[in-house]
Amino acid sequence: MFRYLFILLFFHIYSFSQSFDETESKIKSLYNFSLTQGKSYDWLEHLSNQVGSRLSGSLGAERAVEWAKQELENLKLDKVWIEPVMVPKWVRGNFEYASIESSTGNSINVSVCALGGSIATPSNGIRAQVIEIRSIEELKKLGKKEIQEKIVFFNSPMDPTEINTFLAYRKLVNLRRNGAKEATKYGAIAVVIRSLNLVNDDFPHTGSMSYGKTKLNQRIPALSISTNGANLLSSMIKLDPSLKFFIKQNCKNYPDVLSYNVIGEIEGYEYPKKIILIATHLDSWDLGDGSHDNGSGVVQSMEVLNNFKSLKIRPRHTIRVVLFMNNENSLSGSKEYLKNSIKKSENHLFALESDSGGFSPRGFSFDSSTQIFKKVKNWNQFFKPFFADNFYISDSGVDIKLFKSTGSVLSSLKTDSQKYFEYHNSAQDIFSKVNKRELELGSAAISSLVYLVDTFGL
Amino acid sequence: MFRYLFILLFFHIYSFSQSFDETESKIKSLYNFSLTQGKSYDWLEHLSNQVGSRLSGSLGAERAVEWAKQELENLKLDKVWIEPVMVPKWVRGNFEYASIESSTGNSINVSVCALGGSIATPSNGIRAQVIEIRSIEELKKLGKKEIQEKIVFFNSPMDPTEINTFLAYRKLVNLRRNGAKEATKYGAIAVVIRSLNLVNDDFPHTGSMSYGKTKLNQRIPALSISTNGANLLSSMIKLDPSLKFFIKQNCKNYPDVLSYNVIGEIEGYEYPKKIILIATHLDSWDLGDGSHDNGSGVVQSMEVLNNFKSLKIRPRHTIRVVLFMNNENSLSGSKEYLKNSIKKSENHLFALESDSGGFSPRGFSFDSSTQIFKKVKNWNQFFKPFFADNFYISDSGVDIKLFKSTGSVLSSLKTDSQKYFEYHNSAQDIFSKVNKRELELGSAAISSLVYLVDTFGL
């Protein structure tokens, strides 16, 4: 009955173009192709295992640019190019080291890693008392007297009762981003952040941090400690609040270096000047190989173009994929792209992002007017057979949020997020954690949404 | 707006009992408890790794009965008991062996396993030519002339474009169940079935088969070959249709043995005679440890009782969990339970099953009148925050389908099925393939549905 009503409504709105059944069957063919002849999984295998991690400014990043450009060229698109952009270069150096010293000569190693952008410790490390707190507010409450000369240990676990794990992450990510900047105001000599990880294990999770306007000589090292390490440190502090913690890292910030966004497009036959953009970041953190964050999004985005080419779908609008260099420790790539795009007076009708990991797709979020959302919400009917029909209004992801200012409609692929933060920004984010079918279903989902926007407009 | 309308409607229908917010908050507390203090994951660890596989009639099955009874008793329920039932006993014997012989002295091993219920090969194996076909219809078309004295190789791959993987499975499972029975009519000397597996790997997948009324002396051995093995065999047959295939297995059927269903309940304070049943199977196949099929369903079902006890929810109806012995190679457990239940004139208001693996829950199927479905469909609003709101009408699973005759409303937990058939009935179905959060979300989902049925009736 609902289906019947929907079909009626659909015909009413779209009678000018093509039938419900035709649309349904085209979407099915996009799914079938992605699941049986798509390139996503092979591409991801190469990007993850042959190129590997690709932090901006690294050799891996340069190899990823070459690889992506070559693969897009192999698709025989109308145009493939790279766009120069200056990006930060931060290098981890030797692996980090930390130990809990309960008494002289008695120490236990725990797993830590430097946060991206952090400075090194002095070459012989830092050995100091630890103050365990939960929040930046607590820092303020305790004040200089309790904080100075100490290592601040932010030990806030992610909330396991938050079903959308991205929300649990967002509640705490400020500690990682700004913990060092805040703690230094009270005389702390380093900060150690509990890894943003929903399970207890020995893998520290990195991520970006910033000193903001903190003077160079007031900057302090920032590390992430594994959840197991954090639990151990916390319970040992309870036994002996005066215990010492030793940390050592020799990461380093270098001047910005030249890198590239990678761009490919199929020109629209009806509206070549109106662009449907699929935008995502090509760079990754250096731990693991960035298979979920965001190798998956990269190959899924490229697969949209492969799907259109292979199935000989001629788009009315220009379908463009842009792979940004450097989302992980600034947004250089997307800023540069947008700047140039505005110069060229380009019109981005729609910007779509896949950056929630290669997990089973659940639907899409949209950042648009209510009126436009009302229209696209109707399309979720087409995604019901694929269990990806959860369409809702929400802020968009970081890769595309800058496009908001240009009036584009923004959208993000949403996946099942239960496992995302077990892997995110850690050595666990590797190819074997991505399931082929789930990855391919994501490729098919974004291809289908792009197809709908192209066919029916916004 | 929709939410507002729903709340109005909800109050209208349920004003006699409790408010929307109260219900919402109770369900949230069931989720919170399952995710933070539940026993599901620890239970599953024990059942999978300490008890292990538990094919009916095996020592593992007996240990599983003891374990489940003990754990239910630990919950201090109103009643825990075991119900005797005679179950089939089939034993795999030594691991099976198969090789493709392209020429004398040149052979390649491939992974196979006996199907549950199959007879052995002669002790020196079977060496014969292979005929590769896709279906039972093809068997009939080829006839005795092409089939006799040969090993029939059913090589039908699961359809990767079927998004609900259970549907892809159902399309082919008849080959496994009845392939031997059919092939023997045309003089085949054994059947080898391509594993019902969506990926290419070296793990053969077992499962039940039946000879039906085939005379004892006309029964032929039935094996499953891994998907990689099937692909290899198929391509080698193309090169040399006369190649020989060698198979050897020494599995055996024994007379039925005594085992038990395990049952525990909390008595309802208002309708003690009306039973809300959570029913699932305790036995598993012997390859792997049955973590997804169906250790997950077992611990999730037990968790419903733990949730009610721990959160001090006194149910209006009797909440009963029954763990059936022997779903995998007959339905002895559920048949026996139902027989006894009818004798005792028990009234099962509702029967709920979790047997789709410990994956991320998506919703529930219902097997009921349209009128009742209309009522329960409204409840899916409560599952939206947990992404488990896909409620639909469908046939129920095997564990509870017999209850249809008693007029009970039937329901099955539905999970994300993308990976299920990579593991199902194979050595891949092990504890490490179950994600803690996803398992716990399933426990919470079925607890919540039971809570709603108990609170608002059907």
PDB file of N, CA, C and O in Angstrom, chain A residues 28 31-32 35-36 159-165 198-199 360-362 385-387 390 392 416-419 422-423 435-438 441, chain B residues 28 31-32 35-36 159-165 198-199 360-362 385-387 390 392 416-419 422-423 435-438 441:
ATOM      1  N   LYS A  28      19.561  -1.299  -9.096  1.00  0.00           N
ATOM      2  CA  LYS A  28      19.908  -2.716  -8.901  1.00  0.00           C
ATOM      3  C   LYS A  28      21.140  -3.069  -9.732  1.00  0.00           C
ATOM      4  O   LYS A  28      22.022  -3.803  -9.275  1.00  0.00           O
ATOM      5  N   TYR A  31      24.222  -1.895  -7.983  1.00  0.00           N
ATOM      6  CA  TYR A  31      24.566  -2.818  -6.891  1.00  0.00           C
ATOM      7  C   TYR A  31      25.182  -4.105  -7.447  1.00  0.00           C
ATOM      8  O   TYR A  31      26.215  -4.572  -6.965  1.00  0.00           O
ATOM      9  N   ASN A  32      24.530  -4.675  -8.447  1.00  0.00           N
ATOM     10  CA  ASN A  32      25.038  -5.935  -8.998  1.00  0.00           C
ATOM     11  C   ASN A  32      26.464  -5.789  -9.514  1.00  0.00           C
ATOM     12  O   ASN A  32      27.317  -6.635  -9.259  1.00  0.00           O
ATOM     13  N   LEU A  35      29.010  -5.464  -6.715  1.00  0.00           N
ATOM     14  CA  LEU A  35      29.204  -6.702  -5.952  1.00  0.00           C
ATOM     15  C   LEU A  35      29.870  -7.809  -6.762  1.00  0.00           C
ATOM     16  O   LEU A  35      30.363  -8.780  -6.190  1.00  0.00           O
ATOM     17  N   THR A  36      29.853  -7.693  -8.067  1.00  0.00           N
ATOM     18  CA  THR A  36      30.389  -8.812  -8.855  1.00  0.00           C
ATOM     19  C   THR A  36      31.563  -8.421  -9.744  1.00  0.00           C
ATOM     20  O   THR A  36      32.422  -9.246 -10.017  1.00  0.00           O
ATOM     21  N   ASP A 159      31.882   6.498  25.943  1.00  0.00           N
ATOM     22  CA  ASP A 159      30.632   6.019  26.537  1.00  0.00           C
ATOM     23  C   ASP A 159      30.085   4.830  25.735  1.00  0.00           C
ATOM     24  O   ASP A 159      29.637   4.998  24.602  1.00  0.00           O
ATOM     25  N   PRO A 160      30.107   3.620  26.318  1.00  0.00           N
ATOM     26  CA  PRO A 160      29.659   2.453  25.553  1.00  0.00           C
ATOM     27  C   PRO A 160      28.148   2.431  25.336  1.00  0.00           C
ATOM     28  O   PRO A 160      27.662   1.676  24.500  1.00  0.00           O
ATOM     29  N   THR A 161      27.405   3.258  26.063  1.00  0.00           N
ATOM     30  CA  THR A 161      25.944   3.233  25.895  1.00  0.00           C
ATOM     31  C   THR A 161      25.485   4.167  24.778  1.00  0.00           C
ATOM     32  O   THR A 161      24.304   4.231  24.471  1.00  0.00           O
ATOM     33  N   GLU A 162      26.426   4.883  24.192  1.00  0.00           N
ATOM     34  CA  GLU A 162      26.089   5.730  23.042  1.00  0.00           C
ATOM     35  C   GLU A 162      26.084   4.834  21.806  1.00  0.00           C
ATOM     36  O   GLU A 162      27.130   4.310  21.419  1.00  0.00           O
ATOM     37  N   ILE A 163      24.909   4.624  21.211  1.00  0.00           N
ATOM     38  CA  ILE A 163      24.805   3.629  20.140  1.00  0.00           C
ATOM     39  C   ILE A 163      25.472   4.124  18.860  1.00  0.00           C
ATOM     40  O   ILE A 163      26.112   3.366  18.149  1.00  0.00           O
ATOM     41  N   ASN A 164      25.327   5.409  18.565  1.00  0.00           N
ATOM     42  CA  ASN A 164      26.086   6.000  17.467  1.00  0.00           C
ATOM     43  C   ASN A 164      27.471   6.323  18.021  1.00  0.00           C
ATOM     44  O   ASN A 164      27.663   7.311  18.727  1.00  0.00           O
ATOM     45  N   THR A 165      28.445   5.477  17.689  1.00  0.00           N
ATOM     46  CA  THR A 165      29.758   5.601  18.338  1.00  0.00           C
ATOM     47  C   THR A 165      30.455   6.907  17.967  1.00  0.00           C
ATOM     48  O   THR A 165      31.315   7.375  18.705  1.00  0.00           O
ATOM     49  N   LEU A 198      36.738   2.013  21.970  1.00  0.00           N
ATOM     50  CA  LEU A 198      35.634   1.467  22.765  1.00  0.00           C
ATOM     51  C   LEU A 198      35.960   0.129  23.415  1.00  0.00           C
ATOM     52  O   LEU A 198      35.187  -0.373  24.222  1.00  0.00           O
ATOM     53  N   VAL A 199      37.077  -0.478  23.049  1.00  0.00           N
ATOM     54  CA  VAL A 199      37.424  -1.759  23.677  1.00  0.00           C
ATOM     55  C   VAL A 199      38.722  -1.619  24.465  1.00  0.00           C
ATOM     56  O   VAL A 199      39.476  -0.670  24.274  1.00  0.00           O
ATOM     57  N   SER A 360      29.112  -1.963   6.752  1.00  0.00           N
ATOM     58  CA  SER A 360      27.802  -2.130   6.137  1.00  0.00           C
ATOM     59  C   SER A 360      27.057  -0.788   6.121  1.00  0.00           C
ATOM     60  O   SER A 360      26.868  -0.179   7.165  1.00  0.00           O
ATOM     61  N   PRO A 361      26.645  -0.314   4.943  1.00  0.00           N
ATOM     62  CA  PRO A 361      25.993   0.997   4.863  1.00  0.00           C
ATOM     63  C   PRO A 361      24.586   0.957   5.458  1.00  0.00           C
ATOM     64  O   PRO A 361      23.873  -0.037   5.306  1.00  0.00           O
ATOM     65  N   ARG A 362      24.216   2.035   6.104  1.00  0.00           N
ATOM     66  CA  ARG A 362      22.892   2.144   6.723  1.00  0.00           C
ATOM     67  C   ARG A 362      22.044   3.226   6.088  1.00  0.00           C
ATOM     68  O   ARG A 362      20.843   3.227   6.234  1.00  0.00           O
ATOM     69  N   PRO A 385      15.635  -2.100  -0.259  1.00  0.00           N
ATOM     70  CA  PRO A 385      16.064  -3.479  -0.535  1.00  0.00           C
ATOM     71  C   PRO A 385      17.525  -3.732  -0.158  1.00  0.00           C
ATOM     72  O   PRO A 385      17.950  -4.876  -0.081  1.00  0.00           O
ATOM     73  N   PHE A 386      18.267  -2.649   0.055  1.00  0.00           N
ATOM     74  CA  PHE A 386      19.693  -2.795   0.363  1.00  0.00           C
ATOM     75  C   PHE A 386      19.985  -2.430   1.820  1.00  0.00           C
ATOM     76  O   PHE A 386      21.136  -2.283   2.210  1.00  0.00           O
ATOM     77  N   PHE A 387      18.911  -2.255   2.601  1.00  0.00           N
ATOM     78  CA  PHE A 387      19.044  -1.961   4.030  1.00  0.00           C
ATOM     79  C   PHE A 387      19.862  -0.700   4.288  1.00  0.00           C
ATOM     80  O   PHE A 387      20.585  -0.607   5.273  1.00  0.00           O
ATOM     81  N   ASN A 390      18.205   4.653   5.823  1.00  0.00           N
ATOM     82  CA  ASN A 390      18.125   5.617   6.915  1.00  0.00           C
ATOM     83  C   ASN A 390      18.642   6.975   6.434  1.00  0.00           C
ATOM     84  O   ASN A 390      19.843   7.217   6.391  1.00  0.00           O
ATOM     85  N   TYR A 392      18.620  11.056   6.982  1.00  0.00           N
ATOM     86  CA  TYR A 392      18.298  12.056   7.999  1.00  0.00           C
ATOM     87  C   TYR A 392      19.135  13.310   7.824  1.00  0.00           C
ATOM     88  O   TYR A 392      20.146  13.314   7.131  1.00  0.00           O
ATOM     89  N   ASP A 416      27.293   1.186   9.619  1.00  0.00           N
ATOM     90  CA  ASP A 416      27.171   0.621  10.958  1.00  0.00           C
ATOM     91  C   ASP A 416      28.460   0.961  11.704  1.00  0.00           C
ATOM     92  O   ASP A 416      29.538   0.530  11.311  1.00  0.00           O
ATOM     93  N   SER A 417      28.337   1.725  12.770  1.00  0.00           N
ATOM     94  CA  SER A 417      29.537   2.310  13.390  1.00  0.00           C
ATOM     95  C   SER A 417      30.052   1.540  14.600  1.00  0.00           C
ATOM     96  O   SER A 417      30.939   2.016  15.299  1.00  0.00           O
ATOM     97  N   GLN A 418      29.501   0.350  14.867  1.00  0.00           N
ATOM     98  CA  GLN A 418      29.839  -0.322  16.137  1.00  0.00           C
ATOM     99  C   GLN A 418      31.325  -0.613  16.298  1.00  0.00           C
ATOM    100  O   GLN A 418      31.878  -0.537  17.379  1.00  0.00           O
ATOM    101  N   LYS A 419      32.016  -0.964  15.214  1.00  0.00           N
ATOM    102  CA  LYS A 419      33.423  -1.370  15.343  1.00  0.00           C
ATOM    103  C   LYS A 419      34.416  -0.264  14.983  1.00  0.00           C
ATOM    104  O   LYS A 419      35.615  -0.434  15.149  1.00  0.00           O
ATOM    105  N   GLU A 422      37.252   0.748  17.286  1.00  0.00           N
ATOM    106  CA  GLU A 422      38.254  -0.257  17.661  1.00  0.00           C
ATOM    107  C   GLU A 422      39.490  -0.108  16.777  1.00  0.00           C
ATOM    108  O   GLU A 422      40.582  -0.507  17.161  1.00  0.00           O
ATOM    109  N   TYR A 423      39.273   0.425  15.569  1.00  0.00           N
ATOM    110  CA  TYR A 423      40.343   0.461  14.570  1.00  0.00           C
ATOM    111  C   TYR A 423      40.910   1.859  14.353  1.00  0.00           C
ATOM    112  O   TYR A 423      42.110   2.012  14.113  1.00  0.00           O
ATOM    113  N   ASN A 435      35.556  -5.874   5.247  1.00  0.00           N
ATOM    114  CA  ASN A 435      34.857  -6.974   4.596  1.00  0.00           C
ATOM    115  C   ASN A 435      34.508  -6.576   3.165  1.00  0.00           C
ATOM    116  O   ASN A 435      33.978  -5.488   2.925  1.00  0.00           O
ATOM    117  N   LYS A 436      34.801  -7.473   2.244  1.00  0.00           N
ATOM    118  CA  LYS A 436      34.623  -7.172   0.819  1.00  0.00           C
ATOM    119  C   LYS A 436      33.190  -6.746   0.492  1.00  0.00           C
ATOM    120  O   LYS A 436      32.960  -5.709  -0.123  1.00  0.00           O
ATOM    121  N   ARG A 437      32.227  -7.545   0.896  1.00  0.00           N
ATOM    122  CA  ARG A 437      30.827  -7.224   0.576  1.00  0.00           C
ATOM    123  C   ARG A 437      30.401  -5.893   1.171  1.00  0.00           C
ATOM    124  O   ARG A 437      29.718  -5.096   0.535  1.00  0.00           O
ATOM    125  N   GLU A 438      30.781  -5.672   2.422  1.00  0.00           N
ATOM    126  CA  GLU A 438      30.360  -4.430   3.077  1.00  0.00           C
ATOM    127  C   GLU A 438      30.957  -3.218   2.363  1.00  0.00           C
ATOM    128  O   GLU A 438      30.285  -2.205   2.166  1.00  0.00           O
ATOM    129  N   LEU A 441      29.077  -2.771  -0.909  1.00  0.00           N
ATOM    130  CA  LEU A 441      27.737  -2.214  -0.706  1.00  0.00           C
ATOM    131  C   LEU A 441      27.811  -0.697  -0.537  1.00  0.00           C
ATOM    132  O   LEU A 441      26.916   0.033  -0.970  1.00  0.00           O
TER     133      LEU A 441
ATOM    134  N   LYS B  28      15.923   2.081  27.249  1.00  0.00           N
ATOM    135  CA  LYS B  28      17.292   2.609  27.308  1.00  0.00           C
ATOM    136  C   LYS B  28      18.066   1.919  28.430  1.00  0.00           C
ATOM    137  O   LYS B  28      19.250   1.592  28.283  1.00  0.00           O
ATOM    138  N   TYR B  31      19.224  -1.444  27.321  1.00  0.00           N
ATOM    139  CA  TYR B  31      20.401  -1.319  26.454  1.00  0.00           C
ATOM    140  C   TYR B  31      21.652  -0.993  27.282  1.00  0.00           C
ATOM    141  O   TYR B  31      22.700  -1.605  27.108  1.00  0.00           O
ATOM    142  N   ASN B  32      21.516  -0.018  28.166  1.00  0.00           N
ATOM    143  CA  ASN B  32      22.686   0.380  28.960  1.00  0.00           C
ATOM    144  C   ASN B  32      23.232  -0.792  29.765  1.00  0.00           C
ATOM    145  O   ASN B  32      24.442  -1.013  29.821  1.00  0.00           O
ATOM    146  N   LEU B  35      25.010  -3.363  27.610  1.00  0.00           N
ATOM    147  CA  LEU B  35      26.287  -2.887  27.066  1.00  0.00           C
ATOM    148  C   LEU B  35      27.359  -2.679  28.129  1.00  0.00           C
ATOM    149  O   LEU B  35      28.539  -2.577  27.809  1.00  0.00           O
ATOM    150  N   THR B  36      26.954  -2.580  29.380  1.00  0.00           N
ATOM    151  CA  THR B  36      27.963  -2.261  30.396  1.00  0.00           C
ATOM    152  C   THR B  36      28.099  -3.327  31.475  1.00  0.00           C
ATOM    153  O   THR B  36      29.167  -3.503  32.036  1.00  0.00           O
ATOM    154  N   ASP B 159      24.485 -16.538  -4.703  1.00  0.00           N
ATOM    155  CA  ASP B 159      24.321 -15.331  -5.507  1.00  0.00           C
ATOM    156  C   ASP B 159      24.788 -14.100  -4.720  1.00  0.00           C
ATOM    157  O   ASP B 159      24.140 -13.698  -3.750  1.00  0.00           O
ATOM    158  N   PRO B 160      25.909 -13.494  -5.131  1.00  0.00           N
ATOM    159  CA  PRO B 160      26.426 -12.358  -4.356  1.00  0.00           C
ATOM    160  C   PRO B 160      25.563 -11.104  -4.488  1.00  0.00           C
ATOM    161  O   PRO B 160      25.715 -10.180  -3.703  1.00  0.00           O
ATOM    162  N   THR B 161      24.662 -11.080  -5.462  1.00  0.00           N
ATOM    163  CA  THR B 161      23.844  -9.871  -5.631  1.00  0.00           C
ATOM    164  C   THR B 161      22.585  -9.913  -4.768  1.00  0.00           C
ATOM    165  O   THR B 161      21.812  -8.964  -4.758  1.00  0.00           O
ATOM    166  N   GLU B 162      22.381 -11.014  -4.067  1.00  0.00           N
ATOM    167  CA  GLU B 162      21.248 -11.098  -3.137  1.00  0.00           C
ATOM    168  C   GLU B 162      21.682 -10.420  -1.836  1.00  0.00           C
ATOM    169  O   GLU B 162      22.580 -10.914  -1.156  1.00  0.00           O
ATOM    170  N   ILE B 163      21.074  -9.291  -1.509  1.00  0.00           N
ATOM    171  CA  ILE B 163      21.569  -8.495  -0.381  1.00  0.00           C
ATOM    172  C   ILE B 163      21.240  -9.167   0.951  1.00  0.00           C
ATOM    173  O   ILE B 163      22.036  -9.153   1.885  1.00  0.00           O
ATOM    174  N   ASN B 164      20.065  -9.763   1.053  1.00  0.00           N
ATOM    175  CA  ASN B 164      19.755 -10.586   2.218  1.00  0.00           C
ATOM    176  C   ASN B 164      20.382 -11.957   1.966  1.00  0.00           C
ATOM    177  O   ASN B 164      19.856 -12.774   1.209  1.00  0.00           O
ATOM    178  N   THR B 165      21.515 -12.204   2.607  1.00  0.00           N
ATOM    179  CA  THR B 165      22.283 -13.410   2.268  1.00  0.00           C
ATOM    180  C   THR B 165      21.536 -14.691   2.628  1.00  0.00           C
ATOM    181  O   THR B 165      21.809 -15.739   2.059  1.00  0.00           O
ATOM    182  N   LEU B 198      29.839 -17.359   0.785  1.00  0.00           N
ATOM    183  CA  LEU B 198      29.855 -16.249  -0.172  1.00  0.00           C
ATOM    184  C   LEU B 198      31.259 -15.810  -0.572  1.00  0.00           C
ATOM    185  O   LEU B 198      31.418 -14.999  -1.475  1.00  0.00           O
ATOM    186  N   VAL B 199      32.277 -16.310   0.122  1.00  0.00           N
ATOM    187  CA  VAL B 199      33.639 -15.913  -0.252  1.00  0.00           C
ATOM    188  C   VAL B 199      34.419 -17.126  -0.738  1.00  0.00           C
ATOM    189  O   VAL B 199      34.035 -18.269  -0.491  1.00  0.00           O
ATOM    190  N   SER B 360      25.348  -7.093  14.210  1.00  0.00           N
ATOM    191  CA  SER B 360      24.616  -5.875  14.524  1.00  0.00           C
ATOM    192  C   SER B 360      23.126  -6.053  14.204  1.00  0.00           C
ATOM    193  O   SER B 360      22.774  -6.379  13.080  1.00  0.00           O
ATOM    194  N   PRO B 361      22.247  -5.864  15.195  1.00  0.00           N
ATOM    195  CA  PRO B 361      20.816  -6.087  14.963  1.00  0.00           C
ATOM    196  C   PRO B 361      20.217  -5.002  14.075  1.00  0.00           C
ATOM    197  O   PRO B 361      20.588  -3.833  14.175  1.00  0.00           O
ATOM    198  N   ARG B 362      19.296  -5.418  13.232  1.00  0.00           N
ATOM    199  CA  ARG B 362      18.625  -4.489  12.322  1.00  0.00           C
ATOM    200  C   ARG B 362      17.144  -4.368  12.612  1.00  0.00           C
ATOM    201  O   ARG B 362      16.516  -3.406  12.196  1.00  0.00           O
ATOM    202  N   PRO B 385      16.432   4.641  17.902  1.00  0.00           N
ATOM    203  CA  PRO B 385      17.712   5.141  18.436  1.00  0.00           C
ATOM    204  C   PRO B 385      18.805   4.076  18.438  1.00  0.00           C
ATOM    205  O   PRO B 385      19.970   4.382  18.613  1.00  0.00           O
ATOM    206  N   PHE B 386      18.394   2.822  18.276  1.00  0.00           N
ATOM    207  CA  PHE B 386      19.360   1.725  18.318  1.00  0.00           C
ATOM    208  C   PHE B 386      19.564   1.105  16.937  1.00  0.00           C
ATOM    209  O   PHE B 386      20.177   0.050  16.808  1.00  0.00           O
ATOM    210  N   PHE B 387      19.011   1.769  15.913  1.00  0.00           N
ATOM    211  CA  PHE B 387      19.178   1.325  14.526  1.00  0.00           C
ATOM    212  C   PHE B 387      18.673  -0.101  14.315  1.00  0.00           C
ATOM    213  O   PHE B 387      19.231  -0.853  13.523  1.00  0.00           O
ATOM    214  N   ASN B 390      13.817  -2.078  11.826  1.00  0.00           N
ATOM    215  CA  ASN B 390      13.249  -2.704  10.633  1.00  0.00           C
ATOM    216  C   ASN B 390      12.331  -3.860  11.051  1.00  0.00           C
ATOM    217  O   ASN B 390      12.790  -4.961  11.329  1.00  0.00           O
ATOM    218  N   TYR B 392       9.166  -6.285  10.044  1.00  0.00           N
ATOM    219  CA  TYR B 392       8.411  -6.728   8.872  1.00  0.00           C
ATOM    220  C   TYR B 392       7.827  -8.120   9.077  1.00  0.00           C
ATOM    221  O   TYR B 392       8.233  -8.854   9.972  1.00  0.00           O
ATOM    222  N   ASP B 416      22.472  -7.818  10.654  1.00  0.00           N
ATOM    223  CA  ASP B 416      23.164  -7.548   9.396  1.00  0.00           C
ATOM    224  C   ASP B 416      23.773  -8.867   8.929  1.00  0.00           C
ATOM    225  O   ASP B 416      24.625  -9.439   9.600  1.00  0.00           O
ATOM    226  N   SER B 417      23.336  -9.352   7.777  1.00  0.00           N
ATOM    227  CA  SER B 417      23.670 -10.727   7.386  1.00  0.00           C
ATOM    228  C   SER B 417      24.852 -10.827   6.427  1.00  0.00           C
ATOM    229  O   SER B 417      25.123 -11.905   5.895  1.00  0.00           O
ATOM    230  N   GLN B 418      25.566  -9.730   6.180  1.00  0.00           N
ATOM    231  CA  GLN B 418      26.588  -9.758   5.118  1.00  0.00           C
ATOM    232  C   GLN B 418      27.677 -10.801   5.336  1.00  0.00           C
ATOM    233  O   GLN B 418      28.165 -11.416   4.408  1.00  0.00           O
ATOM    234  N   LYS B 419      28.089 -11.015   6.583  1.00  0.00           N
ATOM    235  CA  LYS B 419      29.216 -11.921   6.830  1.00  0.00           C
ATOM    236  C   LYS B 419      28.794 -13.321   7.270  1.00  0.00           C
ATOM    237  O   LYS B 419      29.632 -14.202   7.405  1.00  0.00           O
ATOM    238  N   GLU B 422      30.066 -16.469   5.577  1.00  0.00           N
ATOM    239  CA  GLU B 422      31.508 -16.737   5.564  1.00  0.00           C
ATOM    240  C   GLU B 422      31.865 -17.710   6.684  1.00  0.00           C
ATOM    241  O   GLU B 422      32.875 -18.403   6.608  1.00  0.00           O
ATOM    242  N   TYR B 423      31.045 -17.693   7.733  1.00  0.00           N
ATOM    243  CA  TYR B 423      31.375 -18.457   8.940  1.00  0.00           C
ATOM    244  C   TYR B 423      30.518 -19.708   9.110  1.00  0.00           C
ATOM    245  O   TYR B 423      31.007 -20.738   9.596  1.00  0.00           O
ATOM    246  N   ASN B 435      31.680  -9.809  17.601  1.00  0.00           N
ATOM    247  CA  ASN B 435      32.027  -8.528  18.204  1.00  0.00           C
ATOM    248  C   ASN B 435      31.187  -8.307  19.459  1.00  0.00           C
ATOM    249  O   ASN B 435      29.970  -8.488  19.441  1.00  0.00           O
ATOM    250  N   LYS B 436      31.860  -7.905  20.523  1.00  0.00           N
ATOM    251  CA  LYS B 436      31.192  -7.770  21.823  1.00  0.00           C
ATOM    252  C   LYS B 436      29.981  -6.829  21.762  1.00  0.00           C
ATOM    253  O   LYS B 436      28.879  -7.183  22.173  1.00  0.00           O
ATOM    254  N   ARG B 437      30.190  -5.644  21.245  1.00  0.00           N
ATOM    255  CA  ARG B 437      29.087  -4.673  21.199  1.00  0.00           C
ATOM    256  C   ARG B 437      27.921  -5.180  20.368  1.00  0.00           C
ATOM    257  O   ARG B 437      26.763  -5.017  20.734  1.00  0.00           O
ATOM    258  N   GLU B 438      28.236  -5.758  19.224  1.00  0.00           N
ATOM    259  CA  GLU B 438      27.163  -6.211  18.344  1.00  0.00           C
ATOM    260  C   GLU B 438      26.353  -7.313  19.028  1.00  0.00           C
ATOM    261  O   GLU B 438      25.126  -7.346  18.943  1.00  0.00           O
ATOM    262  N   LEU B 441      24.212  -5.686  21.696  1.00  0.00           N
ATOM    263  CA  LEU B 441      23.073  -4.956  21.127  1.00  0.00           C
ATOM    264  C   LEU B 441      21.934  -5.921  20.802  1.00  0.00           C
ATOM    265  O   LEU B 441      20.761  -5.571  20.925  1.00  0.00           O
TER     266      LEU B 441
END
